[in-house]
Coordinates of C-alpha atoms in Angstrom, one line a residue:
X1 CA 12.5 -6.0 -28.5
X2 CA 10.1 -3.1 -28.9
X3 CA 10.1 -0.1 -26.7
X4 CA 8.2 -0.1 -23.6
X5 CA 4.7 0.9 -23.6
X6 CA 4.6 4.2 -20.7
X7 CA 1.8 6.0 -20.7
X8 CA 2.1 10.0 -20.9
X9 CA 2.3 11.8 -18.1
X10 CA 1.2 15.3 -20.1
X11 CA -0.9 17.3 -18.1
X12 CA -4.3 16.5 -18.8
X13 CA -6.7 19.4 -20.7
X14 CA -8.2 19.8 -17.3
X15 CA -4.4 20.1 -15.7
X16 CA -3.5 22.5 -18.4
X17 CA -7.2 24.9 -17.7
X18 CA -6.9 27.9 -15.3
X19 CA -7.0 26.9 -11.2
X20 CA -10.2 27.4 -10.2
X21 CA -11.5 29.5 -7.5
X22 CA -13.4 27.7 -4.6
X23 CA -15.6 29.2 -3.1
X24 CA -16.2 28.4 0.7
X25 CA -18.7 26.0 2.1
X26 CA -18.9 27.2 5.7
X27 CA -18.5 23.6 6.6
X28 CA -15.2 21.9 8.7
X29 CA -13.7 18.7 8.6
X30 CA -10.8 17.3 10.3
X31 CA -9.0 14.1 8.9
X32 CA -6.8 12.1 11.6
X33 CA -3.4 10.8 10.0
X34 CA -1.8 11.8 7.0
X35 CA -1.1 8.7 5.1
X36 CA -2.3 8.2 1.1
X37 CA -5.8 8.2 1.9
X38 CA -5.6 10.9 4.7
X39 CA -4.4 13.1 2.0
X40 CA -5.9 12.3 -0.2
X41 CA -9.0 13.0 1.2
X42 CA -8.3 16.1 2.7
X43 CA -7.6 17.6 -0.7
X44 CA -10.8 16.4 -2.2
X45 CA -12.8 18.3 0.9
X46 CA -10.8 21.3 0.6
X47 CA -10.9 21.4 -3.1
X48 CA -14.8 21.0 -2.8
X49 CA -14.7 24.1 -0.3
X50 CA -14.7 22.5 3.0
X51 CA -12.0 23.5 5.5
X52 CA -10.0 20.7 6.1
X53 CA -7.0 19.9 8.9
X54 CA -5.1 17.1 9.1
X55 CA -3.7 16.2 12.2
X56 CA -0.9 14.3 11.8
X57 CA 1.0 12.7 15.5
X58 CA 4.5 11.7 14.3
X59 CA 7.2 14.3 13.4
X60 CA 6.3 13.8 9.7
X61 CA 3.6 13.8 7.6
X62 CA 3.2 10.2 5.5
X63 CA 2.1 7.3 7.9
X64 CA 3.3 4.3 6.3
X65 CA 5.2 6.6 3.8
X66 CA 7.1 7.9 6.5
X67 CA 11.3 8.5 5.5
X68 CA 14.6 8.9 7.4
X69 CA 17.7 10.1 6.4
X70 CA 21.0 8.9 7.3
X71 CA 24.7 9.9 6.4
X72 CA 23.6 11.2 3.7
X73 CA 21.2 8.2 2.5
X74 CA 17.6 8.5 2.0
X75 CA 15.5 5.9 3.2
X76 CA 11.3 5.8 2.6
X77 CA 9.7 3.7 4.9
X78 CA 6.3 2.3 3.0
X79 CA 5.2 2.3 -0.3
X80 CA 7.8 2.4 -2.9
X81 CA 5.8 1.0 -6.0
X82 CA 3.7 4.0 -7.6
X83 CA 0.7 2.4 -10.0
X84 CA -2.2 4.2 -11.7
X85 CA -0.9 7.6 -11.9
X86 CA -4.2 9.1 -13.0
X87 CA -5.6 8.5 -9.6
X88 CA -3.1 10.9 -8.4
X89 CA -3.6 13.7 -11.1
X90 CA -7.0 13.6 -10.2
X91 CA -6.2 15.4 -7.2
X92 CA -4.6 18.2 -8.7
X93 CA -7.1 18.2 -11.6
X94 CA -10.1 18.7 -9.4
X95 CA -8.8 22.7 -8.9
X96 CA -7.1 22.9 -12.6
X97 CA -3.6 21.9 -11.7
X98 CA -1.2 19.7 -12.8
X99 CA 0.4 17.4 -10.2
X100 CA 4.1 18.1 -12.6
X101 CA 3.8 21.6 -10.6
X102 CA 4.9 19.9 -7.1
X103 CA 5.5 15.7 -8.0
X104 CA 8.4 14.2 -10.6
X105 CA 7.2 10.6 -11.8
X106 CA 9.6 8.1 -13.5
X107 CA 9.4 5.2 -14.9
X108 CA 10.1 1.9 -13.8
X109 CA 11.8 -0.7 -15.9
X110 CA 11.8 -3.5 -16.1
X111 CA 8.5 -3.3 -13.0
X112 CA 10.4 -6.2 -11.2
X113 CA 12.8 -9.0 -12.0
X114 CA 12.1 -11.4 -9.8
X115 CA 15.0 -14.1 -9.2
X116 CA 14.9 -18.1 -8.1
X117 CA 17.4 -19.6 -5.5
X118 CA 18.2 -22.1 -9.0
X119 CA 19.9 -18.7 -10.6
X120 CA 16.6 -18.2 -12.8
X121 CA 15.3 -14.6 -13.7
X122 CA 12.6 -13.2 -15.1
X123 CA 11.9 -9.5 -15.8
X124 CA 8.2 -8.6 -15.3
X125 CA 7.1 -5.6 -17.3
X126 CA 4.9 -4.4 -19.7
X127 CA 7.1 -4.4 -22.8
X128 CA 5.1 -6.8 -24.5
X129 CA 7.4 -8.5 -27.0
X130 CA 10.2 -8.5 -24.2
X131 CA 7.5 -10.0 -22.0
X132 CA 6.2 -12.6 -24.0
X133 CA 10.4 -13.6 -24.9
X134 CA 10.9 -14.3 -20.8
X135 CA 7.7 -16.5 -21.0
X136 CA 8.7 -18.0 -23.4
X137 CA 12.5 -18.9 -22.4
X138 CA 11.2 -19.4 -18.6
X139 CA 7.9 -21.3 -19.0
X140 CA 7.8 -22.7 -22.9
X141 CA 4.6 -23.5 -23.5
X142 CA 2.5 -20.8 -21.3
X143 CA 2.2 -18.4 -23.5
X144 CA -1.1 -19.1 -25.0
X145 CA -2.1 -19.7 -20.8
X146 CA -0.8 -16.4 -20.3
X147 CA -3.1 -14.3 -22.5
X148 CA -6.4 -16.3 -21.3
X149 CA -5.3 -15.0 -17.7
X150 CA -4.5 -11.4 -19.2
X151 CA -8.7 -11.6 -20.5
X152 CA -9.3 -12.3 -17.0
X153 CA -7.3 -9.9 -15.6
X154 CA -8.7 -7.0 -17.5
X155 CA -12.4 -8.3 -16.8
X156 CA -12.1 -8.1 -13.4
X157 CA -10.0 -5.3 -13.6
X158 CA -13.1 -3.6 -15.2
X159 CA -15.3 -4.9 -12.7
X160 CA -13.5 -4.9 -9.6
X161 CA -11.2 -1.8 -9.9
X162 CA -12.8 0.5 -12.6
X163 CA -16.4 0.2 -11.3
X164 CA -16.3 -0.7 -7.8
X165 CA -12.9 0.6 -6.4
X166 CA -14.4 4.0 -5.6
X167 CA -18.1 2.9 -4.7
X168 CA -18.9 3.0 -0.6
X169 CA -20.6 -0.3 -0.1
X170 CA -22.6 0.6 3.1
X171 CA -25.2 -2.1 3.1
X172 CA -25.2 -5.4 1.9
X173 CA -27.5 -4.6 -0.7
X174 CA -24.8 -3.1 -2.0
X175 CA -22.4 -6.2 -2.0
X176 CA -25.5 -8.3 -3.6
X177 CA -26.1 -5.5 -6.8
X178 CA -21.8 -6.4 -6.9
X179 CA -22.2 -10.2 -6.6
X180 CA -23.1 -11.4 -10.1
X181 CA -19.9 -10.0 -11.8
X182 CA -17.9 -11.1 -8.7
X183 CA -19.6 -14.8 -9.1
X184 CA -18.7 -14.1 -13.0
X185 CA -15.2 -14.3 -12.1
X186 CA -14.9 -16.7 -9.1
X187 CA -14.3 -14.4 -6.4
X188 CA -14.1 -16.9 -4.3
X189 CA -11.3 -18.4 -5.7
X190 CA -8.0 -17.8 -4.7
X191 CA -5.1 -15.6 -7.1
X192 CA -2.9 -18.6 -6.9
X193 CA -5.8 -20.9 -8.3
X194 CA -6.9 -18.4 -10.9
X195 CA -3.6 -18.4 -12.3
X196 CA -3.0 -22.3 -12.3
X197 CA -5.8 -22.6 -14.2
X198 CA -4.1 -20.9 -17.3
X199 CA -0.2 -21.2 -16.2
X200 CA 1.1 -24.6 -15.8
X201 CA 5.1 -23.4 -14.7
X202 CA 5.4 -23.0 -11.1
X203 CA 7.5 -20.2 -11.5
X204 CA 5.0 -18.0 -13.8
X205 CA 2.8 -18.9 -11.3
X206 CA 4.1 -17.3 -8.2
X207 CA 5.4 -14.7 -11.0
X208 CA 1.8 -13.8 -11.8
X209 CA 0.3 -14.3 -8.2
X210 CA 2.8 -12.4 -5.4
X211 CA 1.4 -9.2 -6.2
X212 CA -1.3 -10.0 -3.5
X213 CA 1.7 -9.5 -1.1
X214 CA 2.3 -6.2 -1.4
X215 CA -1.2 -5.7 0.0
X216 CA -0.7 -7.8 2.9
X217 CA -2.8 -10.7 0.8
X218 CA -1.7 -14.7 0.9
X219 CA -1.9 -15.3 -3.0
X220 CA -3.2 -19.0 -2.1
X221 CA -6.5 -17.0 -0.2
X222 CA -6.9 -13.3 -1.4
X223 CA -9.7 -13.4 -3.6
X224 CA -9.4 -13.7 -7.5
X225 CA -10.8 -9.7 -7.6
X226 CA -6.6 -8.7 -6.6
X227 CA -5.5 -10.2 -10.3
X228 CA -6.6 -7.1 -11.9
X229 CA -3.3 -5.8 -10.3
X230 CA -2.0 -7.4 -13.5
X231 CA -3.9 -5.4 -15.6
X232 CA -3.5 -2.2 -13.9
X233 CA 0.4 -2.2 -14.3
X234 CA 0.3 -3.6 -17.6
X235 CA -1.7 -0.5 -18.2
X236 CA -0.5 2.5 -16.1
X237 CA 2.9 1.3 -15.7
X238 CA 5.3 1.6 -12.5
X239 CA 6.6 4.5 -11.2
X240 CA 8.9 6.1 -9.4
X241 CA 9.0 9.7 -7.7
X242 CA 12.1 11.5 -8.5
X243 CA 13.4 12.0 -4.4
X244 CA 11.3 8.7 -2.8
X245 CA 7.7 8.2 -2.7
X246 CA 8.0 11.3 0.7
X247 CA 8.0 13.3 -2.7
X248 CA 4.9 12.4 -3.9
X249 CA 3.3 13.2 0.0
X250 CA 5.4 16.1 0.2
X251 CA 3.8 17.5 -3.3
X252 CA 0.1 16.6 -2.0
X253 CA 0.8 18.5 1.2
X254 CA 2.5 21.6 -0.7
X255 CA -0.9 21.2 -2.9
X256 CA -3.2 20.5 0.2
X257 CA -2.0 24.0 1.9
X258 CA -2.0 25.6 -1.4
X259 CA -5.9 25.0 -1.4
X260 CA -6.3 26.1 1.9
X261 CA -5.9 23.2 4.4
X262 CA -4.4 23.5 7.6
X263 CA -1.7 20.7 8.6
X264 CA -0.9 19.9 12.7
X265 CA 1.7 17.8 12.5
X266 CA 3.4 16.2 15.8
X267 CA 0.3 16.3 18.0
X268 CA -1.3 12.7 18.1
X269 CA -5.2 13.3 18.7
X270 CA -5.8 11.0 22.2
X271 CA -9.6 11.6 21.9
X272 CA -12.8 11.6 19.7
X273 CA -15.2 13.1 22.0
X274 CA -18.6 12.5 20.9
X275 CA -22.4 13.5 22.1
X276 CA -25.1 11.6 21.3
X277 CA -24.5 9.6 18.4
X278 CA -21.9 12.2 16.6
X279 CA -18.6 13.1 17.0
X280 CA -18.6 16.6 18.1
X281 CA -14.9 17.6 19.1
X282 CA -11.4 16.1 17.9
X283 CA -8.6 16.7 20.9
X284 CA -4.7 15.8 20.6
X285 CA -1.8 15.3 23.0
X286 CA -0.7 18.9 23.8
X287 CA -4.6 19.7 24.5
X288 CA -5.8 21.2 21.2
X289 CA -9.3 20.5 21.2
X290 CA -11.7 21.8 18.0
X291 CA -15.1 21.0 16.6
X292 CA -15.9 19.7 13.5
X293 CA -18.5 19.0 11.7
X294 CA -17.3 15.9 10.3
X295 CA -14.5 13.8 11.3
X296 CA -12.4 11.0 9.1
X297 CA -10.3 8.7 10.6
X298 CA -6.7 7.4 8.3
X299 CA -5.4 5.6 11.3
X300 CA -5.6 2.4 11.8
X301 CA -8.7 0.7 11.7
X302 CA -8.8 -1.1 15.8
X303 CA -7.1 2.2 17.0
X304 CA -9.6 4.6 15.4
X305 CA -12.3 2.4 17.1
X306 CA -10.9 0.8 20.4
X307 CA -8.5 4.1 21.7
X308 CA -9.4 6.6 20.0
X309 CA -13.8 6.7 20.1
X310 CA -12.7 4.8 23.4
X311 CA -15.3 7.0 25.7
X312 CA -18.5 5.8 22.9
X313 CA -20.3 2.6 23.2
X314 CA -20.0 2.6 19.2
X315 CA -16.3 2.3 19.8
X316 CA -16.3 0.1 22.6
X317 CA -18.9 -2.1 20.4
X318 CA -16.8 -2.4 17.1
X319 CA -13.4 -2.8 18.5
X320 CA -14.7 -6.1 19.9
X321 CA -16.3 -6.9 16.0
X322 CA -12.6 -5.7 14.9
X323 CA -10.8 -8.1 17.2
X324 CA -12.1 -11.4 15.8
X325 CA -11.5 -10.3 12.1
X326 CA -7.9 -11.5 10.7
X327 CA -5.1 -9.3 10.2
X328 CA -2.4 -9.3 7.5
X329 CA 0.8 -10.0 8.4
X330 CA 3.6 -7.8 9.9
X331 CA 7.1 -6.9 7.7
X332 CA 10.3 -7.2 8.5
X333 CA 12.5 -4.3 6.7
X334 CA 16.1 -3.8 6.6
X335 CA 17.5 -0.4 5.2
X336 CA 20.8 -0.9 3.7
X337 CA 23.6 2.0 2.5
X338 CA 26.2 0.7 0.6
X339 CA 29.7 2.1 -0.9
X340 CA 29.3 1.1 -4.5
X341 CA 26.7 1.9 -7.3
X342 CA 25.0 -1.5 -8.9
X343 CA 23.5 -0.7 -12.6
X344 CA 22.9 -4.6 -12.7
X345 CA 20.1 -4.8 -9.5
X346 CA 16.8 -3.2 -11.2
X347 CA 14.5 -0.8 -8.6
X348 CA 12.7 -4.3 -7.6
X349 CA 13.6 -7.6 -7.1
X350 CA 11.8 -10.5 -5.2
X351 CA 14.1 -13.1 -4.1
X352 CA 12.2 -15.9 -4.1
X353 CA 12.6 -18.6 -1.3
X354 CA 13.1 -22.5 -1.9
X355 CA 9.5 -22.8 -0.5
X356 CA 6.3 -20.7 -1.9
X357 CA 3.0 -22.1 -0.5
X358 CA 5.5 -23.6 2.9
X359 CA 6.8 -20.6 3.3
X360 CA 2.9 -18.7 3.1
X361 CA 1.5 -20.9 5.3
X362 CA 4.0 -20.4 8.1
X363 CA 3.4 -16.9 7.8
X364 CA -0.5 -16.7 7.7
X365 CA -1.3 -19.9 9.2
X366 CA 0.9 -21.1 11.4
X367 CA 2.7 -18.2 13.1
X368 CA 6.0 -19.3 13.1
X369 CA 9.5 -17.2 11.7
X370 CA 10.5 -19.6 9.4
X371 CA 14.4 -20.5 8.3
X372 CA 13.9 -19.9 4.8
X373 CA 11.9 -16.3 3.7
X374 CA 10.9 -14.1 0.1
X375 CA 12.8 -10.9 0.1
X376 CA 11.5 -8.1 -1.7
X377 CA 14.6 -6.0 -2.7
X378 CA 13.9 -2.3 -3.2
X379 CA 16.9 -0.4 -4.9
X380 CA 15.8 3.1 -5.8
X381 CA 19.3 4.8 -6.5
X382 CA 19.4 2.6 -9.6
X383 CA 16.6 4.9 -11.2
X384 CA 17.2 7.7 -8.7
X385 CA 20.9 8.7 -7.1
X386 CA 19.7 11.6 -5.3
X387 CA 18.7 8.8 -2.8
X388 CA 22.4 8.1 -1.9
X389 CA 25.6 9.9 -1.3
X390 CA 27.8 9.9 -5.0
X391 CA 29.2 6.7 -5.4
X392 CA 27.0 5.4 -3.1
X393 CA 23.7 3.0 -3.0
X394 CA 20.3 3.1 -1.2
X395 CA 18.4 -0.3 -0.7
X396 CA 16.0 -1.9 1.2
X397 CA 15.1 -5.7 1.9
X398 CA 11.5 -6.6 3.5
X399 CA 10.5 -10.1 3.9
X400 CA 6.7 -10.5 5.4
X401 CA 6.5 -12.3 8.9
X402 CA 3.4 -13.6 11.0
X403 CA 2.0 -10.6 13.0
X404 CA 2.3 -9.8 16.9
X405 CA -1.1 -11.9 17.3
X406 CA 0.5 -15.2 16.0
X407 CA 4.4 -14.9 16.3
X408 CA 5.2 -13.7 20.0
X409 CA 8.9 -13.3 19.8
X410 CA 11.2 -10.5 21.5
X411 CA 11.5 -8.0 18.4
X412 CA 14.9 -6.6 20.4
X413 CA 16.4 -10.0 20.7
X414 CA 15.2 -11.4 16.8
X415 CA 16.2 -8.3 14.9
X416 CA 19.5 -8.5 14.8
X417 CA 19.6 -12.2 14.0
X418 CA 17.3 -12.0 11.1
X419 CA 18.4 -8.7 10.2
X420 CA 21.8 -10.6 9.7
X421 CA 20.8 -13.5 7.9
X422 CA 18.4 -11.2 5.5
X423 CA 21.6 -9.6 4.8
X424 CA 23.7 -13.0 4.0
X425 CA 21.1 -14.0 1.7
X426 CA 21.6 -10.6 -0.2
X427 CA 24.9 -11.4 -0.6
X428 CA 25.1 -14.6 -1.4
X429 CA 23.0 -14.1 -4.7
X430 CA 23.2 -10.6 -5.4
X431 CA 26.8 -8.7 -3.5
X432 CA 29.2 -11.4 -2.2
X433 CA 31.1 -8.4 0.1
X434 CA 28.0 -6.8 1.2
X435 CA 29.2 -6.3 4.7
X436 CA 32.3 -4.9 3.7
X437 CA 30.6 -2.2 1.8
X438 CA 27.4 -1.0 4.5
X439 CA 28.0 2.3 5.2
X440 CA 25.0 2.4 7.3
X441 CA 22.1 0.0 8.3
X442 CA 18.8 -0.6 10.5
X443 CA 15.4 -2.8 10.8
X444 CA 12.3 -2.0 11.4
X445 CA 10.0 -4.5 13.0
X446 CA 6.2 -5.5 13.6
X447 CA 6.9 -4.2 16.9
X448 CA 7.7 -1.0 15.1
X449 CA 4.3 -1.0 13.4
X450 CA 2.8 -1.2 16.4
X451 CA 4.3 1.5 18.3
X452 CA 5.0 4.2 15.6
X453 CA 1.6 3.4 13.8
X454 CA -0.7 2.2 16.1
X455 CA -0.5 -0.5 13.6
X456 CA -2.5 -3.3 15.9
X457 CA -0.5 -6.8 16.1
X458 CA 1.9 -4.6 14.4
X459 CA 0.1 -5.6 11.0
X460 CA 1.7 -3.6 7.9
X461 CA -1.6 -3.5 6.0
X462 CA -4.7 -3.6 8.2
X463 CA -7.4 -6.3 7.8
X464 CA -6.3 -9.2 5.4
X465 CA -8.1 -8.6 2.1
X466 CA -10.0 -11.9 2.0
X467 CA -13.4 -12.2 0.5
X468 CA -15.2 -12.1 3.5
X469 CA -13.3 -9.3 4.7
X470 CA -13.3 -6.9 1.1
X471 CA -15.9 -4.7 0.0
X472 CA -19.2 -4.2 2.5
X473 CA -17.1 -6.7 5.2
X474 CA -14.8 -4.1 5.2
X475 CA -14.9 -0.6 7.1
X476 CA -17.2 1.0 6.1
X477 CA -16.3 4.6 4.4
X478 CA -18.9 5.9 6.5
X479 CA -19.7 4.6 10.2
X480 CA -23.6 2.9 10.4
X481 CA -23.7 4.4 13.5
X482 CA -22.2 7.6 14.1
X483 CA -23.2 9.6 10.7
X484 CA -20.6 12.4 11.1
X485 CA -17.4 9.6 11.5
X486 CA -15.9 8.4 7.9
X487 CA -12.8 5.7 7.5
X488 CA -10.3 6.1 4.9
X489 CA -7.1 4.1 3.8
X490 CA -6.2 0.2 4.2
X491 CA -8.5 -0.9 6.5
X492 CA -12.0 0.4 4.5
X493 CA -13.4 -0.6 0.9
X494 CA -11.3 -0.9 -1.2
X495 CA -8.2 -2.0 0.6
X496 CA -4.3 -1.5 1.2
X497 CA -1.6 0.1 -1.8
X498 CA -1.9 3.3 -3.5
X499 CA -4.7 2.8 -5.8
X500 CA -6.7 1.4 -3.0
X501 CA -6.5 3.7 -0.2
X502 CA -6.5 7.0 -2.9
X503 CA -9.9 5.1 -3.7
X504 CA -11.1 5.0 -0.6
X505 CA -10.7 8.5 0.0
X506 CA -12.7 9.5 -3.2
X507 CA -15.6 7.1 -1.7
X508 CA -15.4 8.4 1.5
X509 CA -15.3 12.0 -0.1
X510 CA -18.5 11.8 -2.1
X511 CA -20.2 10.9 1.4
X512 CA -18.7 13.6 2.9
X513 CA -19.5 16.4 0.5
X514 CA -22.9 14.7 0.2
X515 CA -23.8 14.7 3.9
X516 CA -22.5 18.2 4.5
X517 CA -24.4 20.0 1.6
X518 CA -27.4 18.3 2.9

């Protein structure tokens, strides 16, 4: 087996130049929520000389990347899968620094193993002889399928990611200049059927296809565009950050205020006052009030809109556009401290159910919580022990459920039960004595979303990235009606994950720095 194929993480020549000095703009900007794309905007404004603040309501910075730690355990709470490192050192290269100076990255290997109630695994990496051997032993006969769909991958990778993943679309000329090379790859068509086209194993099939997942996509809808996610982990890899992926926000707010910015933290904003048709002032809970001359918005989409421009007929107008869309679905996460250390359970497993498109439909479609589930297994002391106590192991499992808008059960009552059979079904394949070894343990639930995040239906990733819901039928970066109000993060172009909400806030940041030089 060769080596595995990991990009270097040397600082770039740009990284290694002098900081720059940046000069002032005179201009102000606030950015509500401090998620990926909050922050990631913020230190594009401030590196382009714009004073930024980020006001940020919960007791820490991070939105979905939010953490808790318990006896001793460390538990993040969102993203825990870091792709496309260069979209991060960007950041830090825009001002001549190297994102090493405040963020460890590690790498990830094998990316996943992902596991089959029959006893089957497969480990999912780039190593390219070791991948093409698990092909071979697990689907004989698709490996010839297997590079066809790596072409594809990497052309609509190109197309989809490289060229459009950081381009506002805010007309729909803009979606028709896009629509030949989407039409050249069958946008339209779902993952699931791109890759049945090449793959004729059912299990390569869901191997290649449940990415979509872990941007709150249904592999058998999301459009064929989300298969470049192949191409850009076979690529950049899959990280880690040495501490949990708080780190990695931690080091962009220690960057952030290095620039310059200004961080409020614990003070949700209530209020986007507005006059005429732009927002004017930003106010918050304990009566801060400030002007600005332009305001983004990284909270969620329907509360940016329906509570928090509440007092504009703009707001009013497009929370009632916003509530016939469709939502992805909610998650169900249990966080897990064990006695025990586990070299044999990689950083990420999925579990996969006895059912795939069943299970899917019951989730997306039909709204129901079904008996069977997909666990995505998260296991971070395995690369990291810093997460746990010595000795001891860190772990989370999520399985996706319907959101509040389809499944209507009591959250308090359901939790335990489910958090309990999650657990079982751990055990059973993975740790037989799992309940004998918890040292300590809690769920969080859609109804969680909802009332930490302002998450609506409690959905864990904003709009469902469908077709008709992706580029220009997305958020807009920039609102068409209020010129001073910009979106960043899941629920604008291009969509959830860390690649696609750092993207957004580079497209929402060339409009910004545009519109305020003018």
């Amino acid at each position: 087996m060769t080596s595995p194929s990991i990009p270097s993480l040397a600082p770039s020549p740009a990284a290694a130049a002098k900081p720059l000095a940046i000069p002032p703009t005179g201009k102000t900007a606030c950015v509500v929520g401090s998620g990926f794309g909050g922050l990631a905007l913020a230190i594009r404004l401030q590196s382009a000389g714009i004073a930024t603040t980020v006001i940020e309501g919960r007791d820490k910075p991070g939105g979905r990347a939010y953490f808790w730690e318990k006896d001793g355990f460390t538990f993040d709470g969102g993203p825990t899968v870091v792709t496309d490192p260069p979209c991060l050192r960007q950041l830090w290269e825009l001002t001549g620094h190297d994102m090493a100076e405040d963020v460890e990255l590690m790498p990830v290997m094998p990316f996943y193993r992902l596991n089959w109630p029959d006893g089957v695994n497969f480990d999912y990496s780039n190593d390219e002889a070791g991948l093409m051997a698990e092909i071979d032993r697990v689907a004989p006969g698709d490996a010839a399928g297997y590079r066809e769909f790596l072409n594809y991958s990497a052309g609509v990778h190109d197309e989809g990611y490289v060229k459009l993943g950081t381009v506002p679309f805010l007309d729909f000329k803009s979606m028709i200049k896009a629509a030949p090379a989407l039409a050249k790859y069958q946008a339209w068509r779902s993952v699931y059927s791109i890759v049945s086209k090449y793959i004729k194993s059912e299990k390569l099939r869901e191997a290649l296809s449940f990415h979509t997942l872990l941007v709150g996509g249904n592999p058998m809808k999301t459009s064929a565009v989300y298969a470049l996610i192949h191409k850009l982990e076979k690529d950049g890899g899959v990280w880690w950050t040495r501490g949990g992926t708080n780190r990695l926000i931690a080091g962009m707010i220690r960057h952030f205020e290095r620039l310059g910015g200004r961080m409020i933290v614990g003070d949700p904003v209530i209020q986007l006052h507005t006059v005429g048709n732009r927002v004017s002032e930003v106010e918050t809970k304990s009566g801060f009030r400030e002007r600005f001359d332009a305001v983004a918005s990284n909270a969620d989409i329907m509360h940016s809109y329906r509570d928090l421009l509440s007092t504009s007929k703009r707001g009013k107008d497009y929370a009632k556009k916003l509530a016939r869309k469709s939502y992805s679905p909610g998650l169900f996460v249990v966080h897990f401290g064990l006695e025990g250390t586990w070299p044999g359970i990689p950083h990420h497993m999925i579990l996969f159910g006895p059912r795939y498109k069943g299970l899917l439909d019951d989730i997306y479609d039909k709204g129901v919580l079904p008996q069977d589930f997909s666990i995505y297994l998260h296991h971070p002391t395995v690369t990291d022990p810093s997460m746990a106590p010595p000795g001891k192991s860190t772990f989370y499992a999520l399985v996706p459920v319907a959101h509040m808008g389809k499944l209507a059960v009591d959250w308090d009552e359901i939790g335990p039960i489910l958090e309990r059979r999650i657990l079982d079904e751990v055990g059973r394949r993975l740790i037989p004595d799992i309940h004998d070894r918890i040292v300590t343990k809690f769920h969080y639930a859609p109804k969680d979303f909802s009332t930490d995040l302002n998450a609506h239906l409690g959905s864990a990733f904003s709009l469902e990235p469908v077709l008709t819901q992706s580029a220009w039928f997305r958020g807009h970066n920039r609102d068409d009606v209020i010129p001073n109000f910009y979106l960043t993060g899941a629920g604008t172009h291009p969509g959830a994950g860390i690649p696609g909400v750092v993207g957004s806030a580079k497209a929402t940041a060339g409009l910004m720095i545009e519109d305020l030089q003018a």
